[in-house]
mmCIF file of C-alpha atoms in Angstrom:
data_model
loop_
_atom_site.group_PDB
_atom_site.id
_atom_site.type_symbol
_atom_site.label_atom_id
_atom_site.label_comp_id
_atom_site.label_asym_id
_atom_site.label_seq_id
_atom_site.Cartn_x
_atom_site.Cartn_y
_atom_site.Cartn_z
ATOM 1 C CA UNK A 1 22.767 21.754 5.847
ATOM 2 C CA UNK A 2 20.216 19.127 5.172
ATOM 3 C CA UNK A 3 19.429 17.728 0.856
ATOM 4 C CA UNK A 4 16.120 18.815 -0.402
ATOM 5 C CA UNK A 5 13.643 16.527 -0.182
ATOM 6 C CA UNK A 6 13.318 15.504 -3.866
ATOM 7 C CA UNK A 7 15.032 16.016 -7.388
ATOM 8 C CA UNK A 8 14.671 19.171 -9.568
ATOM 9 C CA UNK A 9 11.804 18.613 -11.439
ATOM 10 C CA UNK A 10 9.578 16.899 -9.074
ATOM 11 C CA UNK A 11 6.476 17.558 -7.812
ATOM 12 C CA UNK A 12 8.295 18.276 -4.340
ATOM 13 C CA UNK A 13 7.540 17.209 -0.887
ATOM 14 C CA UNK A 14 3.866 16.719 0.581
ATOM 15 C CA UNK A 15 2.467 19.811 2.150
ATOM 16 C CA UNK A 16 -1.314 19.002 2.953
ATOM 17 C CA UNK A 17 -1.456 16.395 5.611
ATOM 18 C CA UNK A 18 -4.955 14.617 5.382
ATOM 19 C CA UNK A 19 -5.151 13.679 9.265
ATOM 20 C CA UNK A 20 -5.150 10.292 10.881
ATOM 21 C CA UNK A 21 -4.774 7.445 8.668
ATOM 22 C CA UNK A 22 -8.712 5.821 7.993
ATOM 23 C CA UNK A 23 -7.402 2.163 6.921
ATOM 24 C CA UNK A 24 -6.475 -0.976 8.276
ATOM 25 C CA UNK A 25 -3.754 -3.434 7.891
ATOM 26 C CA UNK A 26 -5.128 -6.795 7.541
ATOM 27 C CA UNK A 27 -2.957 -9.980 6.844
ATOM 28 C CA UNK A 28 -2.422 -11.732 3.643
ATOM 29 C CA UNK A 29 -1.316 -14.571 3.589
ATOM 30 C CA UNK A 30 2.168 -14.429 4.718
ATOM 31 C CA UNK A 31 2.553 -10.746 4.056
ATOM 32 C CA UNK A 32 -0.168 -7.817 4.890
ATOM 33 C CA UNK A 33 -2.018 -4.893 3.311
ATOM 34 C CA UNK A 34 -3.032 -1.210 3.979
ATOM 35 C CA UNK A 35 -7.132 -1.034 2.664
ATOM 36 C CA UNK A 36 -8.800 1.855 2.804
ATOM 37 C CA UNK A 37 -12.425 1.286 1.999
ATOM 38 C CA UNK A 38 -14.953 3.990 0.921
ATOM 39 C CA UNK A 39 -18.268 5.044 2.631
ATOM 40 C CA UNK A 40 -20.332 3.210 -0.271
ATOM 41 C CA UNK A 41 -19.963 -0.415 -1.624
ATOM 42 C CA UNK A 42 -17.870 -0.370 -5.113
ATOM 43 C CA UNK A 43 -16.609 -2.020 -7.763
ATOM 44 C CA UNK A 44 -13.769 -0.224 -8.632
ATOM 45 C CA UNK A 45 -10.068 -0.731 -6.418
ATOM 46 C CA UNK A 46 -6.490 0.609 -6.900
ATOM 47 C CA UNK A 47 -3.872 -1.303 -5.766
ATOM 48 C CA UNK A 48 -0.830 1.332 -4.926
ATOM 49 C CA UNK A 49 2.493 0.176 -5.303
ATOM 50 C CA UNK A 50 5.047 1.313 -2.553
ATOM 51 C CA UNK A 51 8.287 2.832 -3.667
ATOM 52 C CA UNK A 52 12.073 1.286 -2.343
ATOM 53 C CA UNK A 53 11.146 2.451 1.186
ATOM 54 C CA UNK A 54 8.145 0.077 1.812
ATOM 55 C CA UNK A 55 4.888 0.413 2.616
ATOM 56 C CA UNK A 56 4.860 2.635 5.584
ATOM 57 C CA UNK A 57 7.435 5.458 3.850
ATOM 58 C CA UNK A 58 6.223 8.091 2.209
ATOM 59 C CA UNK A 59 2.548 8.982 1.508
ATOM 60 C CA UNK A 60 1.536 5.598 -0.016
ATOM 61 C CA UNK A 61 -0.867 5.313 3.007
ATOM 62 C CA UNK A 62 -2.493 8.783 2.670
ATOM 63 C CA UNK A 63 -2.910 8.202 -0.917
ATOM 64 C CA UNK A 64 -5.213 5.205 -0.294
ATOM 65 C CA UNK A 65 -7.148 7.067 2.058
ATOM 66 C CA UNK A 66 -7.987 9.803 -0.295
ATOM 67 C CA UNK A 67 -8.501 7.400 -3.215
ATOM 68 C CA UNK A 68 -11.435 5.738 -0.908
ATOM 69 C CA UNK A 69 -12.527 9.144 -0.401
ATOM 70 C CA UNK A 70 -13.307 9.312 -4.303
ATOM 71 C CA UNK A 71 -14.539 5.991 -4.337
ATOM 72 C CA UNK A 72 -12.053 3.398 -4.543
ATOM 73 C CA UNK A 73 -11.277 0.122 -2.564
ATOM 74 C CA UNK A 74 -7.696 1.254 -2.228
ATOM 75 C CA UNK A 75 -4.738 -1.428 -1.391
ATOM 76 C CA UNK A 76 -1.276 -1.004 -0.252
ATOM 77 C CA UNK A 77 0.485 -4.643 -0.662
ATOM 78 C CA UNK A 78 3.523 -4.760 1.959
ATOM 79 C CA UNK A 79 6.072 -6.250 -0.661
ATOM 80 C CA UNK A 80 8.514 -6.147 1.912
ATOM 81 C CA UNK A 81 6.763 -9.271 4.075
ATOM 82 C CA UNK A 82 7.127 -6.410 7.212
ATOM 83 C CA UNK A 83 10.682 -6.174 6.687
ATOM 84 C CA UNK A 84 11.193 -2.135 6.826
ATOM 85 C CA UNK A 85 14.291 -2.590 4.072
ATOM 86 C CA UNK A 86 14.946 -6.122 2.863
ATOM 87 C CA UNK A 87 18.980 -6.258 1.658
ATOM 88 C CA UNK A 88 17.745 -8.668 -0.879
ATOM 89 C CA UNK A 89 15.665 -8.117 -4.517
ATOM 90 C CA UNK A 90 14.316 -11.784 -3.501
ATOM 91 C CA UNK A 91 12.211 -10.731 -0.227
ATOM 92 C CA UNK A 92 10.860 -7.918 -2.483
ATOM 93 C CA UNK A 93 10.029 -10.738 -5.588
ATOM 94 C CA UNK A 94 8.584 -13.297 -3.186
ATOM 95 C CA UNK A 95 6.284 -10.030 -1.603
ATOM 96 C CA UNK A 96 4.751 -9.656 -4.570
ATOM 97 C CA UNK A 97 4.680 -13.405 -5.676
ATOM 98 C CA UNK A 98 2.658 -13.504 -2.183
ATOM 99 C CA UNK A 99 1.075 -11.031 -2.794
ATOM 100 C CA UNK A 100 -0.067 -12.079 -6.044
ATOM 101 C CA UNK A 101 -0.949 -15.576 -4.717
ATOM 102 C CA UNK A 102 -3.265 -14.145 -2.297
ATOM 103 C CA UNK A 103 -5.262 -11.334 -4.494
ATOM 104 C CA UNK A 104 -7.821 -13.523 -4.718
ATOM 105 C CA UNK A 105 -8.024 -14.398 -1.299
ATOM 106 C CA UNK A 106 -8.158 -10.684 -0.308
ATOM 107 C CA UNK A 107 -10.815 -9.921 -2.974
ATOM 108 C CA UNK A 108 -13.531 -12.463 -1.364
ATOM 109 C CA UNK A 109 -12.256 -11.146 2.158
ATOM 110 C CA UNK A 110 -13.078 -7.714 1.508
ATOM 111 C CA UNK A 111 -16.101 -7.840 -0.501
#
């Protein structure tokens, strides 16, 4: 018999796919990023923070997608440097020092 998805409580597993994913991964620096742009120019970005299983896990993707839907620049860091389940807290600490490092970068890139 297989464990539910998520703990009593929760809001409980996705149900409403949103279709193909709109983004793009684009390299920074020595990491990468999910963006999802919107149809109009903006101001305004999210940056959505993957959970334990990494960038490509989950809905983290989706989420972005429908965040540029309403508007946003929307930006899924890969903390994990492409490594699908780093053994170490350091990868994950230097993915977001990278990250971090290259924000700026990114920000004149996408504009």
């Amino acid at each position: 018999m297989r464990a539910p998805c998520c703990p009593p409580g929760s809001t409980g597993a996705a149900t409403d796919p949103v279709g193909p994913l709109k983004g793009t991964i684009i390299p920074l620096g020595p990491t990468r990023a999910y963006v999802s742009e919107p149809a109009e120019p903006t101001d305004k970005c999210i940056l959505i923070v993957h959970d334990i299983f990494g960038m490509k896990s989950g809905r983290h993707r989706e989420i972005a997608d429908i965040m540029a839907q309403q508007g946003w620049l929307a930006v899924v860091p890969d903390f994990y440097m492409h490594e699908e389940s780093p053994s170490e807290l350091k990868t994950v600490l230097e993915g977001l020092t990278n990250f971090l490092r290259f924000a700026p970068y990114a920000y004149r890139v996408l504009r």
